[in-house]
Coordinates of C-alpha atoms in Angstrom, one line a residue:
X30 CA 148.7 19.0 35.0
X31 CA 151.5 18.2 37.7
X32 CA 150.4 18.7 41.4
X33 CA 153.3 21.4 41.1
X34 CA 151.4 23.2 38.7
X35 CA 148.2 23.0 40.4
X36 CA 150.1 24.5 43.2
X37 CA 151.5 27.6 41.3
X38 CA 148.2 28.3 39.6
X39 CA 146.5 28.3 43.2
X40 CA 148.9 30.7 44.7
X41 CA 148.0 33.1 41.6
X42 CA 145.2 34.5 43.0
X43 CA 143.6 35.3 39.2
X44 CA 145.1 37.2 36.4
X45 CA 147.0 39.1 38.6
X46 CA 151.1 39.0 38.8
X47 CA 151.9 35.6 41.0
X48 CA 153.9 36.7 43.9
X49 CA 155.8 33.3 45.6
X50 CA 155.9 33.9 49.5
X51 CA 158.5 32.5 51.5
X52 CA 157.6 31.6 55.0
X53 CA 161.0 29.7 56.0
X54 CA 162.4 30.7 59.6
X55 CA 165.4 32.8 59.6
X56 CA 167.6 30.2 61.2
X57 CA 170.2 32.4 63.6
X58 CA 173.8 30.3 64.2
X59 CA 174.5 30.1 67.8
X60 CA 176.6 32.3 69.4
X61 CA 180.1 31.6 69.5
X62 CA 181.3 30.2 73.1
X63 CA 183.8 32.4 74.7
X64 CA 187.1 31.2 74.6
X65 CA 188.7 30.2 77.6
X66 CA 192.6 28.8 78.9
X67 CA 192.5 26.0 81.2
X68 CA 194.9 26.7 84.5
X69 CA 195.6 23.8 86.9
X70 CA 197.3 23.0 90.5
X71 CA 197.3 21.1 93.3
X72 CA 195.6 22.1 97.1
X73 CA 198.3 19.7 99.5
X74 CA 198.6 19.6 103.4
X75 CA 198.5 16.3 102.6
X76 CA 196.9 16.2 99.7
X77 CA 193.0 17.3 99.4
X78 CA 190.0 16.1 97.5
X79 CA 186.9 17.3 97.4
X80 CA 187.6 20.8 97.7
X81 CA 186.3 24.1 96.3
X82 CA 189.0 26.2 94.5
X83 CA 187.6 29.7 93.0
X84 CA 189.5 33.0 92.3
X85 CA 188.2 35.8 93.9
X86 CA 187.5 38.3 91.3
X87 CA 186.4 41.0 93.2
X88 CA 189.4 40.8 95.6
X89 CA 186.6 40.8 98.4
X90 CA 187.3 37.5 99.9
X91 CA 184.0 36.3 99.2
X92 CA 183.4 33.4 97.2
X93 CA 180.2 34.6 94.2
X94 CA 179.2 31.4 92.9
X95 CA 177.6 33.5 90.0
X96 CA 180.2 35.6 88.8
X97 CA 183.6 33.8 89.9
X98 CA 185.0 30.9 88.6
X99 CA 185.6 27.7 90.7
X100 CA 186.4 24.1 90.6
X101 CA 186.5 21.3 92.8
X102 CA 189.6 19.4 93.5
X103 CA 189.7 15.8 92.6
X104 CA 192.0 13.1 93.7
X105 CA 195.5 14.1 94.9
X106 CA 194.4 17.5 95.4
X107 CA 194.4 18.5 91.4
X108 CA 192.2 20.9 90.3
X109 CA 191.5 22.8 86.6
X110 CA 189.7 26.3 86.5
X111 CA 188.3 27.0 83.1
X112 CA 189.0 31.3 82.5
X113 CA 187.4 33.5 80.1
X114 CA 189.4 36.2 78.3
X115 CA 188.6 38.7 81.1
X116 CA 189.1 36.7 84.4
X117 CA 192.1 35.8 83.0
X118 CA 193.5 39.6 83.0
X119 CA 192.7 39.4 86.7
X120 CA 194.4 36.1 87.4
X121 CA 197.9 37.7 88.1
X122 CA 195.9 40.5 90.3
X123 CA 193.6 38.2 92.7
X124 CA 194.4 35.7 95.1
X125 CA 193.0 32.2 95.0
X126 CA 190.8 30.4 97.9
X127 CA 190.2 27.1 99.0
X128 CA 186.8 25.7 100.8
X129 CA 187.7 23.0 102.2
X130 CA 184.4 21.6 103.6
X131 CA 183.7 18.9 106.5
X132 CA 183.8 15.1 104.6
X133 CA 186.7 16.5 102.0
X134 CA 189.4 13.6 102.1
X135 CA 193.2 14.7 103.0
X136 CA 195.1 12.3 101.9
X137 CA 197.8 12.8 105.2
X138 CA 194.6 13.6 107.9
X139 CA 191.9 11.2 106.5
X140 CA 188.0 12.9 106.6
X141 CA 188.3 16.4 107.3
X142 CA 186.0 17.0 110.2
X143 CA 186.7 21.0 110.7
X144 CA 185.9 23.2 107.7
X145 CA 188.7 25.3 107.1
X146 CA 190.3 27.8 104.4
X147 CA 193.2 28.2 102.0
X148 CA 194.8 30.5 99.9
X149 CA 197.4 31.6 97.2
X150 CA 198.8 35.0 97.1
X151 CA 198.2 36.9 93.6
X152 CA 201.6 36.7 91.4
X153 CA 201.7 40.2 90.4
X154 CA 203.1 38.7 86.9
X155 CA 201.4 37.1 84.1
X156 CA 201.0 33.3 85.1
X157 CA 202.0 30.4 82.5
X158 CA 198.9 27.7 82.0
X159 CA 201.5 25.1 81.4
X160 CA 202.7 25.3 85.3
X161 CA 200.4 23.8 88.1
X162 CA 199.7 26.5 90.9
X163 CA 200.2 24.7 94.7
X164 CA 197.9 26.2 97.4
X165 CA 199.0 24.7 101.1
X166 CA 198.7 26.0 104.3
X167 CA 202.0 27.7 103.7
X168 CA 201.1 30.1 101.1
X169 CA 197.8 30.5 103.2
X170 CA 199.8 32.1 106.0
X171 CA 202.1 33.9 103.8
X172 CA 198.9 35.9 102.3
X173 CA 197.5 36.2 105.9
X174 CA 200.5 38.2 106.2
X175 CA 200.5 39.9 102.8
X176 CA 196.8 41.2 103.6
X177 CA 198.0 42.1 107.7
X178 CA 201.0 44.5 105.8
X179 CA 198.8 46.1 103.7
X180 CA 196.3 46.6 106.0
X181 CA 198.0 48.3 108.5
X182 CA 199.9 50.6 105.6
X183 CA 196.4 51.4 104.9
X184 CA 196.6 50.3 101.2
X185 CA 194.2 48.4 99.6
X186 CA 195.1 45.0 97.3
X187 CA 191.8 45.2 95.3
X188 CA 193.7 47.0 92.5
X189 CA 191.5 47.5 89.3
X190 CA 193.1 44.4 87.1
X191 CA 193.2 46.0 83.8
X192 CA 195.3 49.0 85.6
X193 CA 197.5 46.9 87.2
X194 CA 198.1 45.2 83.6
X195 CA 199.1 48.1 82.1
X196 CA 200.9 50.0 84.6
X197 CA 204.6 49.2 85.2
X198 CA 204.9 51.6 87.9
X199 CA 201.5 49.8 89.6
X200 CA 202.6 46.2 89.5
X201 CA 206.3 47.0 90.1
X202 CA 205.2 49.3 93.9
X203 CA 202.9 46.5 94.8
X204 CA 205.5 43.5 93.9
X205 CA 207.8 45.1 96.0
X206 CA 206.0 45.0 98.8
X207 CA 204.8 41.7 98.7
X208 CA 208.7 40.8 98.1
X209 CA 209.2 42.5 101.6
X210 CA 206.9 40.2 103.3
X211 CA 207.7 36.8 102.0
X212 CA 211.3 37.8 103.0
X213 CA 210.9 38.4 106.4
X214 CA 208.2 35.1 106.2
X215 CA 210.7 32.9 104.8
X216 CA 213.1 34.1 106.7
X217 CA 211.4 34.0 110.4
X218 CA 210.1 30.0 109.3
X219 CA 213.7 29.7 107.9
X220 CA 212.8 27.8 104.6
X221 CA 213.4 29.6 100.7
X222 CA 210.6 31.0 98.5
X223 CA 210.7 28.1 96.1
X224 CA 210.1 25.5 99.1
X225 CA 206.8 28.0 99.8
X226 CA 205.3 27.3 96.4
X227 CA 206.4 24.0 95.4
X228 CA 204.8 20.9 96.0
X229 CA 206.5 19.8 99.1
X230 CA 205.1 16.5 99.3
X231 CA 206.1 15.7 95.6
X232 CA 209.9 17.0 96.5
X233 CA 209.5 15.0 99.3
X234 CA 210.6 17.5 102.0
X235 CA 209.5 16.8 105.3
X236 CA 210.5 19.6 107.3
X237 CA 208.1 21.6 105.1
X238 CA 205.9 19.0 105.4
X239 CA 205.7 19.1 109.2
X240 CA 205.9 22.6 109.2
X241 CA 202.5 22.8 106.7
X242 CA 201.2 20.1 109.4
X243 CA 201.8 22.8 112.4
X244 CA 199.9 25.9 110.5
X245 CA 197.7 24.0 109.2
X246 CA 196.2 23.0 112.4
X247 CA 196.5 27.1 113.1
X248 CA 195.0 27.4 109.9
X249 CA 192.0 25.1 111.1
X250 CA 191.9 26.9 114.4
X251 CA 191.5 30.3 112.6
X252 CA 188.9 29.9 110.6
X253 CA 186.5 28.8 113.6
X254 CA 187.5 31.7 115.6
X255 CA 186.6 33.9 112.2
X256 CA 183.3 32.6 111.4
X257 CA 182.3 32.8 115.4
X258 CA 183.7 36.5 115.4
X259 CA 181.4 37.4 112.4
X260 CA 178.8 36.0 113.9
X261 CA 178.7 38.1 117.1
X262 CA 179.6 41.1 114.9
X263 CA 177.1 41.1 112.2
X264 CA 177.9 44.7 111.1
X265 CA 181.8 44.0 110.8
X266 CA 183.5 44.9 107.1
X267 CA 186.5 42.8 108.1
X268 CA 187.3 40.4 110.2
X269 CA 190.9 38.8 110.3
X270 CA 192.5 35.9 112.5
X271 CA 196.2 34.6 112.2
X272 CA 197.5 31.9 115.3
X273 CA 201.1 31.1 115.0
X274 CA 203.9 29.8 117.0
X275 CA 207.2 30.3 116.9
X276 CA 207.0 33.8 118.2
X277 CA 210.1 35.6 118.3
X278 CA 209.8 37.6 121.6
X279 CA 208.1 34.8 123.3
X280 CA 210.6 32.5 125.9
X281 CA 208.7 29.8 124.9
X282 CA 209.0 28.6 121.0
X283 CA 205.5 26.1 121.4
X284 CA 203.8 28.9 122.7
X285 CA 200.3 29.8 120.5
X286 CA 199.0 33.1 120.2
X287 CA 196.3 34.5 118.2
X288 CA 195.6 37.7 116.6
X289 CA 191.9 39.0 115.8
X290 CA 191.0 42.3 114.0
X291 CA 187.6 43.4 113.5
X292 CA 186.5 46.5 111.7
X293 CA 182.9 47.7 111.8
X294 CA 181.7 50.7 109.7
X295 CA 178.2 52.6 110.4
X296 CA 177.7 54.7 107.0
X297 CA 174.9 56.7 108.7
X298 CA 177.0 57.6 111.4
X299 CA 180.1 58.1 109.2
X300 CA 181.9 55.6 111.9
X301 CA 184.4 52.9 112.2
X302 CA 185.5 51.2 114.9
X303 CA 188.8 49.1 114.6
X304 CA 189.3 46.6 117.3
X305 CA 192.9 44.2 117.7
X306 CA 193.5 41.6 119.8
X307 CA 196.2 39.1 120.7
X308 CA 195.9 36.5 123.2
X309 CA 197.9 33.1 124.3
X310 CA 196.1 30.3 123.4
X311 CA 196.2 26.4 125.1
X312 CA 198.2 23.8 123.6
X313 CA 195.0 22.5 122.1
X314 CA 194.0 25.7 120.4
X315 CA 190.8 25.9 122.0
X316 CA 190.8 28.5 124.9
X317 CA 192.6 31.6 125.8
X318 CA 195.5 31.7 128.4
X319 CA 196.5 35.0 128.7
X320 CA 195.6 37.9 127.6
X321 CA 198.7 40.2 125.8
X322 CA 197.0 43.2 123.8
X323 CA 194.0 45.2 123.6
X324 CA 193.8 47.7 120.9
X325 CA 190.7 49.6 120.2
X326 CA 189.4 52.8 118.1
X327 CA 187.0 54.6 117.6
X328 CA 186.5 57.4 114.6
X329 CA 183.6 59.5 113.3
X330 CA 182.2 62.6 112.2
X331 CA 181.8 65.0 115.5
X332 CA 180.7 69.0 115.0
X333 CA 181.8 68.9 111.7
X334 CA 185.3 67.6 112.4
X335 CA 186.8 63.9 112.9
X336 CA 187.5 62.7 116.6
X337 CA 189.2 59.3 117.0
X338 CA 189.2 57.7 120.6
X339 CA 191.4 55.0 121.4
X340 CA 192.4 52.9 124.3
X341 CA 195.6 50.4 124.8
X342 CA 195.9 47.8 126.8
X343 CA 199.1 45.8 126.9
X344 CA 200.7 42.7 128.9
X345 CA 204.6 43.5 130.1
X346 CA 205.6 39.7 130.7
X347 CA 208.9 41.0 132.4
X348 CA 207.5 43.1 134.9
X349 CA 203.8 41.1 135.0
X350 CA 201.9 44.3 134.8
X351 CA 199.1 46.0 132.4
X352 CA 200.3 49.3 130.4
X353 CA 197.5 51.1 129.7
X354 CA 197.6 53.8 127.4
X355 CA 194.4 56.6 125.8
X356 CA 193.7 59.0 123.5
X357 CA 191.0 61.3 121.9
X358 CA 192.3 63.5 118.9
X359 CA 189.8 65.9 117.3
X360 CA 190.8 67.1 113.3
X361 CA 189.5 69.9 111.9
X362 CA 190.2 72.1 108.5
X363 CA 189.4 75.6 108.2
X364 CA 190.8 77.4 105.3
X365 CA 193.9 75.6 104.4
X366 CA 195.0 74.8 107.9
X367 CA 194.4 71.2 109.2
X368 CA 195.1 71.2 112.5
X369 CA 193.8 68.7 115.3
X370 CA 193.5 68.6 119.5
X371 CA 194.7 65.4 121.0
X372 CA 194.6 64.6 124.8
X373 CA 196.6 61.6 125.9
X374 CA 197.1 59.8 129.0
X375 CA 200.2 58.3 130.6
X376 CA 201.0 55.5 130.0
X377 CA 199.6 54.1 133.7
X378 CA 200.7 50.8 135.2
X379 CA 197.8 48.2 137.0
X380 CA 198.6 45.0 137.9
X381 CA 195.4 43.5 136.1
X382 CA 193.8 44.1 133.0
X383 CA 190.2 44.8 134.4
X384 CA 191.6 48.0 136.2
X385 CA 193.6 49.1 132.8
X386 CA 190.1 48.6 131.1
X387 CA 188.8 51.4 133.8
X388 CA 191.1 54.0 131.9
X389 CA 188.8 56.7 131.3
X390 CA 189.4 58.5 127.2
X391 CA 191.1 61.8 127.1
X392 CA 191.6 62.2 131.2
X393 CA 195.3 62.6 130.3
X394 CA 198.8 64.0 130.9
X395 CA 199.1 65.4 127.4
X396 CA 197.9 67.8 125.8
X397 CA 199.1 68.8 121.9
X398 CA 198.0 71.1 119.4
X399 CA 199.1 70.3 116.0
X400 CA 198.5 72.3 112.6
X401 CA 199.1 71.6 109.1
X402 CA 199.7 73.9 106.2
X403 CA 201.0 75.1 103.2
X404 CA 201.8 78.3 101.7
X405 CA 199.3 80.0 99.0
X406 CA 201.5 78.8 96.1
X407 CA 201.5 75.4 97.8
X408 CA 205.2 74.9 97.5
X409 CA 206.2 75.4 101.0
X410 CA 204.6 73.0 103.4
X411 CA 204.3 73.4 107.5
X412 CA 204.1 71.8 110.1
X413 CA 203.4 72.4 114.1
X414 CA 203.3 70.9 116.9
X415 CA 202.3 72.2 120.7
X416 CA 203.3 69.7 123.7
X417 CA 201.2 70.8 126.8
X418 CA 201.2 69.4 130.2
X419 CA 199.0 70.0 133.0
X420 CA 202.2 72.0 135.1
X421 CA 201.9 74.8 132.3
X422 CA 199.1 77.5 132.3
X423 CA 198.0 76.8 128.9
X424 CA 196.5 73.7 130.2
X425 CA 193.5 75.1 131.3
X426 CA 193.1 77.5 128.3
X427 CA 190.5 74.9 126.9
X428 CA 189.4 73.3 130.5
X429 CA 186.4 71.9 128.6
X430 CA 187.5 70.0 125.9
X431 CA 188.2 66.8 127.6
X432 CA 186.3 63.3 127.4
X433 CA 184.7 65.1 123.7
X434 CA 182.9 62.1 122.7
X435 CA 179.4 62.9 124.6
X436 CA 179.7 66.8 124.4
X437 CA 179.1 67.6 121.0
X438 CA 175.9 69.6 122.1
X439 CA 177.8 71.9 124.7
X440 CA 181.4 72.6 123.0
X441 CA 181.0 74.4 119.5
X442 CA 183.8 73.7 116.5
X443 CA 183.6 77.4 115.9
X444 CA 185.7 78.1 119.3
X445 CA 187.9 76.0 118.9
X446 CA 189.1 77.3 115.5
X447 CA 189.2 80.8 117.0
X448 CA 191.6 79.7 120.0
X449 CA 194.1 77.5 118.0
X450 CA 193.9 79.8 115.0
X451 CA 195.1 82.7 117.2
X452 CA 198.0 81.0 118.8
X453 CA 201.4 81.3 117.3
X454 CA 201.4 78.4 115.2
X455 CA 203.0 80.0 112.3
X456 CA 206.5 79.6 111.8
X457 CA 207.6 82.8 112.0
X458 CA 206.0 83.7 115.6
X459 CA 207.5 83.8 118.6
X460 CA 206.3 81.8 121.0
X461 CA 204.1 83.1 123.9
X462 CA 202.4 80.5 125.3
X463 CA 203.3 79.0 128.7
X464 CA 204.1 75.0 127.4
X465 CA 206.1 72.0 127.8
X466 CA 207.9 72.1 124.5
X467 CA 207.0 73.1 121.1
X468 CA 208.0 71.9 117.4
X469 CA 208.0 73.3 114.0
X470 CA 209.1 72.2 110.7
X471 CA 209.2 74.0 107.2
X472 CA 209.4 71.8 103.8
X473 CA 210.4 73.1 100.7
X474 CA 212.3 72.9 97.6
X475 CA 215.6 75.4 97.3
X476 CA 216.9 77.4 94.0
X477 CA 219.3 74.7 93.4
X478 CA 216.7 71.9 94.0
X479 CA 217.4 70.7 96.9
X480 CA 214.9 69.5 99.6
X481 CA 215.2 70.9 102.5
X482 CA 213.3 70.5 105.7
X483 CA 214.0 73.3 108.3
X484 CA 213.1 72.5 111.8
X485 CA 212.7 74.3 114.8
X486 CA 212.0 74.1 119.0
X487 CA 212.0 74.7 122.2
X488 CA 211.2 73.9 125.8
X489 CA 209.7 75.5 128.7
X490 CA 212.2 77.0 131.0
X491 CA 214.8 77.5 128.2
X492 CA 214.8 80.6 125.4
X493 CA 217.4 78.7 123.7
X494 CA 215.7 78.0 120.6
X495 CA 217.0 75.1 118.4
X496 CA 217.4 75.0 114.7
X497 CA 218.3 71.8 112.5
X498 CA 218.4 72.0 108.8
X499 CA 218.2 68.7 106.5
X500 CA 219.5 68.8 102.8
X501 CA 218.6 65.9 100.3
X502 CA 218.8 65.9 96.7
X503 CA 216.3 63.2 96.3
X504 CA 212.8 62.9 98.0
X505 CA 213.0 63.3 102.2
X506 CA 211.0 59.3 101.9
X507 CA 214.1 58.1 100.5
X508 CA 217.2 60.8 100.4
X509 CA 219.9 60.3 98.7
X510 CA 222.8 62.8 99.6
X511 CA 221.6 64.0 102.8
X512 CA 223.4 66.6 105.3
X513 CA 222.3 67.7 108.3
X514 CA 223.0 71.3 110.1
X515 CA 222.2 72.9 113.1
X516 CA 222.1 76.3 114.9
X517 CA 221.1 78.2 117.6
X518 CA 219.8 81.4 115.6
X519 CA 219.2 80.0 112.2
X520 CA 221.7 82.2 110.5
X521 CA 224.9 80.6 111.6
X522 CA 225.0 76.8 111.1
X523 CA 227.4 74.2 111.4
X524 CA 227.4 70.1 111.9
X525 CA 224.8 68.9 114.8
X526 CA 226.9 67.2 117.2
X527 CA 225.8 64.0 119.2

């Protein structure tokens, strides 16, 4: 009997029906790699090795070694990022950063010494694998700028990727803008588009050349003054830092200034305080000169409402003087009407900036109601506006509701609504209050579909009341035909002269 057979009959287990078991392991395949596209460029100032080139995925300009793609340049500044499917939708949408760390070789500089930062602006269009990608020092400053736009329009650029891909409308508002900005770049630096995104040291064009030389040692210079800022602000959500030259208002062309921005949000305290900066720096980058503006801000949930305090402090180079300029404005909605107290200061002269910095919020000249509104339909919009100095009696009709920061536990919201909800802020109402001028506006769509905004004021000492009527047939943001009446009793109208 064959040692097979021996094996059979042993597995038989007696006259029973043989049952063969089969205790092979289920091999599984492995799983199939994700497919990804190759996309390569070059990081030049000269041109830089050793660097680390990663596409910021979460548009937070933080590099995630975990979750973001990177690569490190290699000699001549080329680099290759490998992208999966996905972070290849948000290629077009996110903008691209360069580490460049101390002991990093520049081929024009030598050993970098001075970590510093670059950048690419997203393309807002889908981007060919086939055509290398150039991140200098030139397109860094151009999406320093690109970010400073947006961020004072109060728009974000951290646009969901997939949205962006499939919106038209999306890609073509934001494109536009960023077209706005490398216009007036390109055109202040007097170079083309095309010399901002080639490789300028390939073309061999040296004014580019020297001018990437110039902000790149702004660039350098920036990126110290950021990390030291964050430091000494550990609860900032932004921190931004541009130095350029070339100024346009300046009397001297190699004159370096700087501009800081620092934004700090306390969730518990529903605050955020936004602080701006621009100085003159020394030739060397290293020190500050002069100071030229002071902007600061504070906003926050007070009594149920939102009060914003802010101070300005500005150098007039002409005169040699400090403008100093403050305000507190207190919002409020209570059913349907949004309407806010503001108390502003003049704008007071000091011939230093310590004494401008001694401007006390809300002591000021000013004094303005202003309500918001719209009819119960919601087709007809209003708008008012109270101007209030402290010659007229209505001055002292809230004597209290100065410096509101610290008073939260002695003025009550509730009062306030009662007051301004009871003057004649409707635009209908005559107006009975003793003030410095007043202004109200009406917004709606006519029969014939028209826009029209219907405007009208006044000013103490006068009963003359004056009307002004705008008529669009496109959108009052960007009219098309647009005529413009006027009147004395809203009735009677005819062109506005002068």
């Amino acid at each position: 009997m064959s040692a097979l057979t021996l094996s059979l009959c042993a597995c038989s287990g007696g006259g029973g029906s043989s049952k063969v078991e089969d205790n092979s392991a289920v091999i599984t395949p492995p799983p199939t790699p994700p497919t990804t596209t190759t996309y390569t460029g070059k990081v030049i100032g000269g041109s830089v090795s050793g660097a680390s080139v990663w596409l910021d995925l979460d548009g937070d300009g933080k590099f995630d070694d975990q979750n973001e793609p990177f690569a490190i340049s290699s000699q001549g500044g080329d680099y290759t990022l490998k992208l999966s499917s996905e972070q290849q939708v948000c290629l077009p949408y996110r903008a691209l950063y360069v580490d460049v760390p101390v002991g990093a070789i520049d081929d024009t500089f030598g050993e970098v010494s001075q970590a510093y930062q670059l950048s690419l602006p997203p393309s807002i269009s889908r981007i060919s694998n086939t055509e290398a990608r150039i991140i200098s020092p030139l397109t860094s400053l151009l999406w320093q700028a690109i970010e400073r736009q947006f961020k004072e329009n109060r728009n974000t650029l951290a646009i969901d990727c997939a949205l962006a891909e499939n919106d038209v409308a999306v890609r073509t508002s934001i494109k536009s803008q960023f077209e706005t900005v490398i216009t007036n770049f390109t055109r202040f630096y007097n170079i083309s588009p095309e010399q901002v995104f080639k490789n300028f040291i390939a073309n061999n064009d040296v004014e580019v050349h020297d001018l990437a030389k110039s902000i790149l040692k702004s660039l350098k210079a920036s990126h110290a003054h950021s990390l030291e800022l964050k430091n000494k602000h550990p609860n900032s959500t932004d921190v931004s830092v541009e130095i350029f030259q070339n100024i346009a208002d300046s009397n001297d062309p190699e004159q370096w200034q700087r501009y800081s921005r620092i934004i700090s949000s306390d969730p518990l305290k529903f605050s955020i305080e936004d602080l701006i900066e621009i100085v003159v720096l020394t030739p060397d980058l290293t020190e500050v000169e002069q100071p030229l503006s002071h902007q600061f801000s504070n906003s926050g949930i007070w009594n149920g409402g939102e009060l914003k305090v802010s101070t300005a402090i500005t150098y007039q180079a002409s005169e040699q003087l400090w403008t100093c300029f403050s305000s507190e404005q207190l919002r409020y909605t209570h059913e349907g009407v949004d309407f806010s107290l503001s108390n502003r200061s003049a704008s007071l002269m000091e011939s230093n900036y310590q004494d401008c910095q001694a401007v006390v919020d809300g002591n000021g000249s000013e004094r303005h109601y202003n309500f918001m509104f719209s009819d119960e339909a919601g087709s007809v919009n209003y708008v008012t506006n109270f101007m209030i100095t402290p010659n007229d009696a209505e001055y002292t009709a809230l004597g209290g509701w100065h410096n509101i920061k610290d008073k939260e536990a002695e003025l009550a919201m509730s009062d306030l609504v009662d007051y301004l909800l009871a003057t004649p802020y409707q635009f209908a109402d005559d107006m009975s209050l003793n003030i410095n001028s007043w202004h109200k506006f009406k917004l709606f769509t006519d029969e014939e579909s028209y826009y029209i905004i219907l405007e009208k004021s006044g000013e103490k000492g006068s009963d003359v009341i004056f009307w002004k009527k705008t008529k669009s047939d496109d959108s009052w943001l960007s009219p098309g035909t647009t005529t413009i009446e006027c009147s004395t009793d809203g009735e009677n109208w005819s062109p506005c002269q002068g």
